Amino acid sequence: MPVVRGEATTGRTDVFSQYFGCQFGLYSSRMVRDRRWKYVWNPTSIDELYDLQADPPEFVNRIDDPEAQAPLDRLRHRMSVWCESIDDRLLNEFTRWELAPRRRQAHTSHPAHPQRSAATWKVEPEVAFIPNQGVTSLAK
């Protein structure tokens, strides 16, 4: 055990957690964090992104902040890979699309979740989610 012996170690780069809601998966969430950023994926609500260095108490959700897009894309990718690796029962064609790279939020309705009026997702033209095929690049 290198840490106990005081030896240098890089340790984990990410930590994941999952919560299963009580009614039909409603209010279920997944979380991934690294040393600086924390991303909470809420499939039935608005996602959350916090800069833990600048905002340790997590008061400011930076999910809509264009300057936080790079860590958001990276953590969404890590979340997608992790959920696939554990065969997460929340993954389906719609939730995979939500975790697709280069997704942008706007305040309109989501095509897969019209009841979600507070946030929606747009995929950049060069990237698309194709059901049963995953994320595909449309770049020529």
PDB file of C-alpha atoms in Angstrom:
ATOM      1  CA  MET A   1       0.000   0.000   0.000  1.00  0.00           C
ATOM      2  CA  PRO A   2       2.097   2.897  -1.298  1.00  0.00           C
ATOM      3  CA  VAL A   3      -0.038   5.630   0.293  1.00  0.00           C
ATOM      4  CA  VAL A   4       0.225   4.105   3.771  1.00  0.00           C
ATOM      5  CA  ARG A   5       3.992   3.817   3.385  1.00  0.00           C
ATOM      6  CA  GLY A   6       4.222   7.477   2.335  1.00  0.00           C
ATOM      7  CA  GLU A   7       5.329   6.642  -1.193  1.00  0.00           C
ATOM      8  CA  ALA A   8       4.332   8.921  -4.033  1.00  0.00           C
ATOM      9  CA  THR A   9       1.339   7.759  -6.009  1.00  0.00           C
ATOM     10  CA  THR A  10      -0.923   9.364  -8.576  1.00  0.00           C
ATOM     11  CA  GLY A  11      -4.037   7.720  -7.121  1.00  0.00           C
ATOM     12  CA  ARG A  12      -7.366   7.915  -8.867  1.00  0.00           C
ATOM     13  CA  THR A  13      -7.991  10.546 -11.476  1.00  0.00           C
ATOM     14  CA  ASP A  14     -11.804  10.340 -11.239  1.00  0.00           C
ATOM     15  CA  VAL A  15     -14.378   9.283  -8.669  1.00  0.00           C
ATOM     16  CA  PHE A  16     -17.855   8.109  -9.692  1.00  0.00           C
ATOM     17  CA  SER A  17     -21.117   7.653  -7.810  1.00  0.00           C
ATOM     18  CA  GLN A  18     -24.658   6.684  -8.652  1.00  0.00           C
ATOM     19  CA  TYR A  19     -28.022   7.201  -7.011  1.00  0.00           C
ATOM     20  CA  PHE A  20     -31.185   5.388  -8.050  1.00  0.00           C
ATOM     21  CA  GLY A  21     -34.389   7.353  -7.525  1.00  0.00           C
ATOM     22  CA  CYS A  22     -37.301   5.761  -5.733  1.00  0.00           C
ATOM     23  CA  GLN A  23     -40.072   5.954  -8.342  1.00  0.00           C
ATOM     24  CA  PHE A  24     -39.377   4.400 -11.739  1.00  0.00           C
ATOM     25  CA  GLY A  25     -35.851   5.799 -11.759  1.00  0.00           C
ATOM     26  CA  LEU A  26     -37.145   9.340 -11.306  1.00  0.00           C
ATOM     27  CA  TYR A  27     -34.549  11.559  -9.659  1.00  0.00           C
ATOM     28  CA  SER A  28     -31.749   9.120 -10.402  1.00  0.00           C
ATOM     29  CA  SER A  29     -28.356  10.723 -10.909  1.00  0.00           C
ATOM     30  CA  ARG A  30     -24.745   9.913 -11.647  1.00  0.00           C
ATOM     31  CA  MET A  31     -21.666  11.892 -10.624  1.00  0.00           C
ATOM     32  CA  VAL A  32     -18.059  12.052 -11.752  1.00  0.00           C
ATOM     33  CA  ARG A  33     -15.422  14.333 -10.276  1.00  0.00           C
ATOM     34  CA  ASP A  34     -11.746  14.920 -10.593  1.00  0.00           C
ATOM     35  CA  ARG A  35      -9.560  17.100  -8.399  1.00  0.00           C
ATOM     36  CA  ARG A  36     -11.045  20.323  -9.766  1.00  0.00           C
ATOM     37  CA  TRP A  37     -14.415  19.670 -11.416  1.00  0.00           C
ATOM     38  CA  LYS A  38     -17.614  17.863 -10.421  1.00  0.00           C
ATOM     39  CA  TYR A  39     -20.259  16.887 -12.991  1.00  0.00           C
ATOM     40  CA  VAL A  40     -23.681  15.565 -11.960  1.00  0.00           C
ATOM     41  CA  TRP A  41     -25.773  13.961 -14.675  1.00  0.00           C
ATOM     42  CA  ASN A  42     -29.480  14.248 -13.879  1.00  0.00           C
ATOM     43  CA  PRO A  43     -31.362  12.437 -16.680  1.00  0.00           C
ATOM     44  CA  THR A  44     -34.713  13.848 -15.522  1.00  0.00           C
ATOM     45  CA  SER A  45     -33.540  17.336 -14.581  1.00  0.00           C
ATOM     46  CA  ILE A  46     -30.834  19.935 -15.236  1.00  0.00           C
ATOM     47  CA  ASP A  47     -27.242  18.732 -15.116  1.00  0.00           C
ATOM     48  CA  GLU A  48     -24.735  20.318 -12.743  1.00  0.00           C
ATOM     49  CA  LEU A  49     -21.098  21.339 -13.151  1.00  0.00           C
ATOM     50  CA  TYR A  50     -19.038  22.837 -10.342  1.00  0.00           C
ATOM     51  CA  ASP A  51     -15.512  24.223 -10.221  1.00  0.00           C
ATOM     52  CA  LEU A  52     -14.433  22.870  -6.836  1.00  0.00           C
ATOM     53  CA  GLN A  53     -11.350  25.101  -6.649  1.00  0.00           C
ATOM     54  CA  ALA A  54     -13.219  28.361  -7.214  1.00  0.00           C
ATOM     55  CA  ASP A  55     -16.491  27.249  -5.581  1.00  0.00           C
ATOM     56  CA  PRO A  56     -15.937  24.535  -2.917  1.00  0.00           C
ATOM     57  CA  PRO A  57     -19.485  24.779  -1.480  1.00  0.00           C
ATOM     58  CA  GLU A  58     -20.933  24.226  -4.994  1.00  0.00           C
ATOM     59  CA  PHE A  59     -23.112  27.336  -5.079  1.00  0.00           C
ATOM     60  CA  VAL A  60     -22.569  28.205  -8.770  1.00  0.00           C
ATOM     61  CA  ASN A  61     -23.733  25.689 -11.379  1.00  0.00           C
ATOM     62  CA  ARG A  62     -21.506  26.323 -14.424  1.00  0.00           C
ATOM     63  CA  ILE A  63     -23.371  23.966 -16.759  1.00  0.00           C
ATOM     64  CA  ASP A  64     -24.254  26.866 -19.114  1.00  0.00           C
ATOM     65  CA  ASP A  65     -20.863  28.593 -18.882  1.00  0.00           C
ATOM     66  CA  PRO A  66     -19.085  28.507 -22.283  1.00  0.00           C
ATOM     67  CA  GLU A  67     -15.723  28.854 -20.515  1.00  0.00           C
ATOM     68  CA  ALA A  68     -16.374  25.542 -18.726  1.00  0.00           C
ATOM     69  CA  GLN A  69     -17.169  23.612 -21.927  1.00  0.00           C
ATOM     70  CA  ALA A  70     -13.850  21.721 -22.101  1.00  0.00           C
ATOM     71  CA  PRO A  71     -14.109  20.163 -18.619  1.00  0.00           C
ATOM     72  CA  LEU A  72     -17.810  19.502 -19.216  1.00  0.00           C
ATOM     73  CA  ASP A  73     -17.124  17.622 -22.465  1.00  0.00           C
ATOM     74  CA  ARG A  74     -14.315  15.640 -20.809  1.00  0.00           C
ATOM     75  CA  LEU A  75     -16.422  14.673 -17.786  1.00  0.00           C
ATOM     76  CA  ARG A  76     -19.440  13.776 -19.907  1.00  0.00           C
ATOM     77  CA  HIS A  77     -17.218  11.480 -21.941  1.00  0.00           C
ATOM     78  CA  ARG A  78     -15.816   9.880 -18.767  1.00  0.00           C
ATOM     79  CA  MET A  79     -19.394   9.466 -17.484  1.00  0.00           C
ATOM     80  CA  SER A  80     -20.501   7.810 -20.713  1.00  0.00           C
ATOM     81  CA  VAL A  81     -17.558   5.386 -20.724  1.00  0.00           C
ATOM     82  CA  TRP A  82     -18.093   4.515 -17.058  1.00  0.00           C
ATOM     83  CA  CYS A  83     -21.856   3.983 -17.465  1.00  0.00           C
ATOM     84  CA  GLU A  84     -21.211   1.694 -20.433  1.00  0.00           C
ATOM     85  CA  SER A  85     -18.594  -0.243 -18.452  1.00  0.00           C
ATOM     86  CA  ILE A  86     -21.009  -0.980 -15.596  1.00  0.00           C
ATOM     87  CA  ASP A  87     -23.946  -1.630 -17.953  1.00  0.00           C
ATOM     88  CA  ASP A  88     -25.879   1.204 -16.314  1.00  0.00           C
ATOM     89  CA  ARG A  89     -29.608   0.662 -16.660  1.00  0.00           C
ATOM     90  CA  LEU A  90     -30.161   4.397 -17.230  1.00  0.00           C
ATOM     91  CA  LEU A  91     -28.404   4.259 -20.603  1.00  0.00           C
ATOM     92  CA  ASN A  92     -30.670   4.158 -23.620  1.00  0.00           C
ATOM     93  CA  GLU A  93     -30.756   5.920 -26.993  1.00  0.00           C
ATOM     94  CA  PHE A  94     -31.920   9.194 -25.425  1.00  0.00           C
ATOM     95  CA  THR A  95     -29.581   9.303 -22.447  1.00  0.00           C
ATOM     96  CA  ARG A  96     -26.598   8.322 -24.602  1.00  0.00           C
ATOM     97  CA  TRP A  97     -27.471  11.299 -26.792  1.00  0.00           C
ATOM     98  CA  GLU A  98     -27.505  13.557 -23.726  1.00  0.00           C
ATOM     99  CA  LEU A  99     -23.968  12.470 -22.843  1.00  0.00           C
ATOM    100  CA  ALA A 100     -22.712  12.860 -26.424  1.00  0.00           C
ATOM    101  CA  PRO A 101     -19.763  15.229 -26.906  1.00  0.00           C
ATOM    102  CA  ARG A 102     -20.230  18.874 -27.856  1.00  0.00           C
ATOM    103  CA  ARG A 103     -23.742  19.049 -26.492  1.00  0.00           C
ATOM    104  CA  ARG A 104     -24.832  22.608 -25.756  1.00  0.00           C
ATOM    105  CA  GLN A 105     -27.549  23.682 -23.398  1.00  0.00           C
ATOM    106  CA  ALA A 106     -30.221  26.218 -24.218  1.00  0.00           C
ATOM    107  CA  HIS A 107     -33.461  27.123 -22.527  1.00  0.00           C
ATOM    108  CA  THR A 108     -35.987  25.353 -24.735  1.00  0.00           C
ATOM    109  CA  SER A 109     -37.343  21.814 -24.722  1.00  0.00           C
ATOM    110  CA  HIS A 110     -35.410  18.589 -25.313  1.00  0.00           C
ATOM    111  CA  PRO A 111     -36.630  16.457 -28.240  1.00  0.00           C
ATOM    112  CA  ALA A 112     -36.535  13.294 -26.133  1.00  0.00           C
ATOM    113  CA  HIS A 113     -37.883  14.970 -22.989  1.00  0.00           C
ATOM    114  CA  PRO A 114     -40.453  17.619 -24.001  1.00  0.00           C
ATOM    115  CA  GLN A 115     -41.569  17.935 -20.369  1.00  0.00           C
ATOM    116  CA  ARG A 116     -38.119  19.315 -19.570  1.00  0.00           C
ATOM    117  CA  SER A 117     -38.749  23.006 -20.036  1.00  0.00           C
ATOM    118  CA  ALA A 118     -35.771  24.367 -18.085  1.00  0.00           C
ATOM    119  CA  ALA A 119     -33.006  23.001 -20.303  1.00  0.00           C
ATOM    120  CA  THR A 120     -32.430  21.284 -23.597  1.00  0.00           C
ATOM    121  CA  TRP A 121     -29.548  20.062 -25.661  1.00  0.00           C
ATOM    122  CA  LYS A 122     -28.209  20.898 -29.090  1.00  0.00           C
ATOM    123  CA  VAL A 123     -25.639  18.800 -30.915  1.00  0.00           C
ATOM    124  CA  GLU A 124     -23.156  20.594 -33.112  1.00  0.00           C
ATOM    125  CA  PRO A 125     -23.654  19.868 -36.840  1.00  0.00           C
ATOM    126  CA  GLU A 126     -20.510  17.750 -37.154  1.00  0.00           C
ATOM    127  CA  VAL A 127     -21.560  15.309 -34.405  1.00  0.00           C
ATOM    128  CA  ALA A 128     -24.745  13.269 -34.168  1.00  0.00           C
ATOM    129  CA  PHE A 129     -26.160  10.450 -32.086  1.00  0.00           C
ATOM    130  CA  ILE A 130     -27.618   7.671 -34.203  1.00  0.00           C
ATOM    131  CA  PRO A 131     -29.745   5.153 -32.242  1.00  0.00           C
ATOM    132  CA  ASN A 132     -28.094   1.733 -31.989  1.00  0.00           C
ATOM    133  CA  GLN A 133     -24.885   3.144 -33.504  1.00  0.00           C
ATOM    134  CA  GLY A 134     -23.758   5.671 -30.894  1.00  0.00           C
ATOM    135  CA  VAL A 135     -22.070   8.998 -31.497  1.00  0.00           C
ATOM    136  CA  THR A 136     -20.991   9.512 -35.088  1.00  0.00           C
ATOM    137  CA  SER A 137     -18.893  12.236 -36.678  1.00  0.00           C
ATOM    138  CA  LEU A 138     -20.550  13.906 -39.650  1.00  0.00           C
ATOM    139  CA  ALA A 139     -17.367  15.738 -40.660  1.00  0.00           C
ATOM    140  CA  LYS A 140     -16.321  15.110 -44.245  1.00  0.00           C
TER     141      LYS A 140
END
